[in-house]
Amino acid sequence: MKYILSHTAAVTWYMRHEFPRIRGERTSRASVAGASAPDASSVARLQWFLRLEGIKLDVLVDDLSKRRHLKNLNTHVCTESLPEGSLVSIPSCWDEIPLYVVSPELAFLQVACGSTLQAAVYTGMALCSDYRIDVLADGGVVQRAPSDRRPTSVSGIGRFLDRAQGMKGVRPARRALRYVVEHAWSPKESGLAMFYGLPCHYGGMHIGAVTLNPSVEVYAGRDMFGEVKTETRYPDIVISAYNKGVRYDVAFDYDADSTHEGSAKAVKDRHRANAIATVRNLVHFTLVTSDISDFNYLVLMGERARKVLKQRRKPSLNVPRDSVEGRKALKAYRERQIELFDSFVRGARDF
């Protein structure tokens, strides 16, 4: 007998723990054979041990007869042959019962199979991010240390999906993976990247290609010999687009603390913004916490960015925008935008 944490519970576990697999460690060949569902008392013990109190657990079982119907447990029957490396061994609270979690790549596939594309994209961004949830930390988020690598990457998920050909969910997972952006430093950044980057039919503004926390070299004066000095800065979000063969860039920074006048944090953020503003052809905007809760303001900033990037207004319509059909289409788009905003920007999920 063994227990295998899966689906959304597995994603939550990865986002709240250091990555368990050591670099260069041999890939696990464990299978679903023998997987069982814990009883109610074991579920409570697992929730405590895994630091998932209040989280409904998802587990895999290898036979329909092993399913349990419990308040804090979802059981998922898995009879498919999983690709090698689909299970990762983690410490167990029982000496006699091994404990596994599905790999980050399989967890992404599972979520993509049973949710909307937007939820799958958000999950993929979390699993490919550089942050970890820590409820005791300031703001509830910490950056992963060099020894605590991010759970996976876009290329890692892509390779897994290649090995998983024929499994249920591969097609929607590939579709969602197209929009996953790596290196988010917070859940809010993931939500903003989706809001500004996703195609209009998914509720996004589709302003341009989104990059999260790229390194940018900025001017830092000259040394005593007159040589130019540079420093590395990391704008939260950079959106890029081309017009007539020329590339344009817009940077957004999200200041979660919303700056008290004169505070050390405010001064540091202002210096950072001013440095990024020196980069040629890069227009820089800053969003604070109150902005993130204001749908209309986020839309306005997106349209300002679109203007800087010299892009046409979206969504594109085949009918006049002021016609009955055009107004219906724009109303439907607005509803998709608001749903995306409510679910993943204002209501950013922290796993």
Coordinates of C-alpha atoms in Angstrom, one line a residue, residues 144-341:
R144 CA 13.1 30.3 -3.8
A145 CA 16.7 30.0 -2.8
P146 CA 19.3 28.8 -5.3
S147 CA 19.2 25.3 -3.6
D148 CA 15.4 25.3 -3.9
R149 CA 14.8 25.2 -7.7
R150 CA 11.4 25.9 -9.2
P151 CA 9.3 22.8 -9.7
T152 CA 9.5 22.7 -13.5
S153 CA 9.8 24.7 -16.7
V154 CA 7.9 25.2 -19.9
S155 CA 10.4 23.0 -21.7
G156 CA 10.2 20.4 -19.0
I157 CA 6.4 20.2 -19.2
G158 CA 6.7 20.0 -23.0
R159 CA 9.1 17.0 -22.8
F160 CA 6.8 15.2 -20.4
L161 CA 3.8 15.7 -22.7
D162 CA 5.8 14.2 -25.5
R163 CA 6.3 11.1 -23.4
A164 CA 2.7 11.1 -22.3
Q165 CA 1.2 10.8 -25.8
G166 CA -2.1 9.0 -25.7
M167 CA -2.9 10.0 -22.1
K168 CA -6.1 11.9 -21.4
G169 CA -5.6 15.6 -21.2
V170 CA -2.5 16.0 -23.4
R171 CA -4.2 18.1 -26.0
P172 CA -5.7 20.7 -23.6
A173 CA -2.4 20.7 -21.7
R174 CA -0.5 21.6 -24.9
R175 CA -3.0 24.3 -25.7
A176 CA -2.6 25.9 -22.2
L177 CA 1.2 25.5 -22.2
R178 CA 1.4 27.9 -25.2
Y179 CA 0.5 30.7 -22.8
V180 CA 2.5 29.8 -19.7
V181 CA 5.2 32.3 -18.9
E182 CA 8.1 31.4 -16.6
H183 CA 9.8 33.2 -13.6
A184 CA 6.9 34.9 -11.9
W185 CA 7.9 36.2 -8.5
S186 CA 4.3 36.3 -7.1
P187 CA 0.8 35.1 -7.8
K188 CA -0.2 38.7 -8.8
E189 CA 2.4 38.8 -11.5
S190 CA 1.0 35.6 -13.0
G191 CA -2.5 37.2 -13.0
L192 CA -1.3 40.4 -14.6
A193 CA 0.7 38.5 -17.2
M194 CA -2.5 36.6 -18.2
F195 CA -4.7 39.8 -18.1
Y196 CA -2.3 41.6 -20.5
G197 CA -1.0 38.7 -22.5
L198 CA -3.8 36.1 -23.2
P199 CA -5.7 36.2 -26.4
C200 CA -9.0 38.2 -26.4
H201 CA -11.1 35.0 -26.7
Y202 CA -9.7 33.9 -23.3
G203 CA -10.4 37.3 -21.7
G204 CA -6.9 38.8 -22.1
M205 CA -6.0 42.1 -23.7
H206 CA -3.4 40.4 -26.0
I207 CA -1.1 43.5 -26.0
G208 CA 2.1 41.7 -26.9
A209 CA 4.6 39.0 -25.9
V210 CA 5.0 38.9 -22.1
T211 CA 8.2 38.2 -20.2
L212 CA 8.4 38.0 -16.4
N213 CA 11.3 39.4 -14.5
P214 CA 13.9 39.6 -17.3
S215 CA 17.3 41.0 -16.5
V216 CA 17.9 44.5 -17.9
E217 CA 21.2 46.3 -17.9
V218 CA 20.8 50.0 -16.9
Y219 CA 23.1 52.9 -16.8
A220 CA 24.8 53.4 -13.4
G221 CA 27.1 56.3 -14.1
R222 CA 30.9 56.3 -14.8
D223 CA 33.8 55.1 -12.7
M224 CA 36.9 57.2 -11.8
F225 CA 38.4 56.4 -15.2
G226 CA 35.4 57.6 -17.1
E227 CA 34.2 54.1 -18.1
V228 CA 30.4 53.5 -18.2
K229 CA 29.1 51.4 -15.4
T230 CA 25.9 49.3 -15.5
E231 CA 23.6 47.6 -13.0
T232 CA 21.2 44.7 -13.5
R233 CA 17.5 45.4 -12.8
Y234 CA 14.5 43.1 -13.1
P235 CA 11.2 44.8 -14.2
D236 CA 8.3 42.6 -13.1
I237 CA 6.6 42.4 -16.5
V238 CA 7.9 43.4 -19.9
I239 CA 5.5 43.4 -22.9
S240 CA 7.1 43.5 -26.4
A241 CA 5.6 44.0 -29.8
Y242 CA 6.7 44.8 -33.3
N243 CA 5.4 47.5 -35.7
K244 CA 6.9 47.8 -39.2
G245 CA 9.9 45.7 -38.2
V246 CA 10.7 47.9 -35.1
R247 CA 10.5 46.4 -31.6
Y248 CA 8.8 48.3 -28.8
D249 CA 8.8 47.4 -25.1
V250 CA 6.7 48.4 -22.1
A251 CA 7.6 47.5 -18.5
F252 CA 5.2 47.2 -15.6
D253 CA 6.3 47.0 -12.0
Y254 CA 4.0 45.9 -9.3
D255 CA 4.7 47.6 -6.0
A256 CA 2.8 45.4 -3.5
D257 CA 3.5 47.6 -0.5
S258 CA 2.1 50.7 -2.1
T259 CA 4.7 52.9 -0.5
H260 CA 4.4 55.1 2.5
E261 CA 5.8 58.5 1.7
G262 CA 9.5 58.6 2.6
S263 CA 9.8 54.9 3.6
A264 CA 13.0 53.0 2.7
K265 CA 10.9 50.7 0.5
A266 CA 9.4 53.6 -1.4
V267 CA 12.8 55.2 -2.0
K268 CA 14.3 51.9 -3.2
D269 CA 11.3 51.3 -5.6
R270 CA 11.6 54.8 -6.9
H271 CA 15.3 54.5 -7.6
R272 CA 14.6 51.1 -9.3
A273 CA 11.9 52.7 -11.5
N274 CA 14.1 55.6 -12.4
A275 CA 16.9 53.3 -13.4
I276 CA 14.7 51.2 -15.6
A277 CA 13.3 54.4 -17.2
T278 CA 16.8 55.0 -18.7
V279 CA 16.6 51.9 -20.9
R280 CA 16.2 53.0 -24.5
N281 CA 12.8 52.4 -26.1
L282 CA 11.4 51.0 -22.8
V283 CA 8.4 52.8 -21.4
H284 CA 8.0 52.1 -17.7
F285 CA 4.7 52.0 -15.6
T286 CA 4.2 51.2 -11.9
L287 CA 1.1 49.6 -10.5
V288 CA 0.3 49.6 -6.8
T289 CA -2.1 47.5 -4.7
S290 CA -5.1 49.7 -5.2
D291 CA -4.5 49.6 -9.0
I292 CA -4.7 45.8 -9.0
S293 CA -8.2 46.0 -7.5
D294 CA -9.4 48.5 -10.1
F295 CA -10.5 46.7 -13.3
N296 CA -11.1 49.9 -15.3
Y297 CA -7.7 51.3 -14.4
L298 CA -5.9 48.1 -15.4
V299 CA -7.8 48.2 -18.7
L300 CA -6.7 51.9 -19.2
M301 CA -3.1 51.0 -18.5
G302 CA -3.3 48.2 -20.9
E303 CA -4.6 50.5 -23.6
R304 CA -1.8 53.0 -22.8
A305 CA 0.7 50.2 -23.2
R306 CA -0.9 49.2 -26.5
K307 CA -0.6 52.8 -27.7
V308 CA 3.2 52.8 -26.8
L309 CA 3.6 49.5 -28.6
K310 CA 1.9 50.9 -31.7
Q311 CA -0.6 48.1 -31.8
R312 CA -4.2 48.1 -33.2
R313 CA -7.2 48.2 -30.9
K314 CA -8.4 44.7 -29.9
P315 CA -10.5 42.7 -30.1
S316 CA -10.7 42.8 -33.9
L317 CA -14.2 42.6 -35.2
N318 CA -15.6 41.7 -38.5
V319 CA -18.5 44.1 -38.0
P320 CA -18.6 47.8 -37.1
R321 CA -18.0 48.3 -33.3
D322 CA -21.1 50.5 -33.0
S323 CA -23.4 48.0 -34.7
V324 CA -25.7 45.7 -32.8
E325 CA -23.5 42.7 -33.6
G326 CA -20.4 44.7 -32.6
R327 CA -21.8 45.8 -29.3
K328 CA -22.8 42.3 -28.5
A329 CA -19.4 41.0 -29.3
L330 CA -17.7 43.7 -27.2
K331 CA -20.1 43.0 -24.3
A332 CA -19.2 39.3 -24.4
Y333 CA -15.5 40.2 -24.4
R334 CA -15.9 42.5 -21.5
E335 CA -17.6 39.7 -19.5
R336 CA -14.6 37.4 -20.3
Q337 CA -12.2 40.1 -19.2
I338 CA -14.1 40.7 -15.9
E339 CA -14.2 36.9 -15.2
L340 CA -10.4 36.7 -15.8
F341 CA -9.8 39.7 -13.6

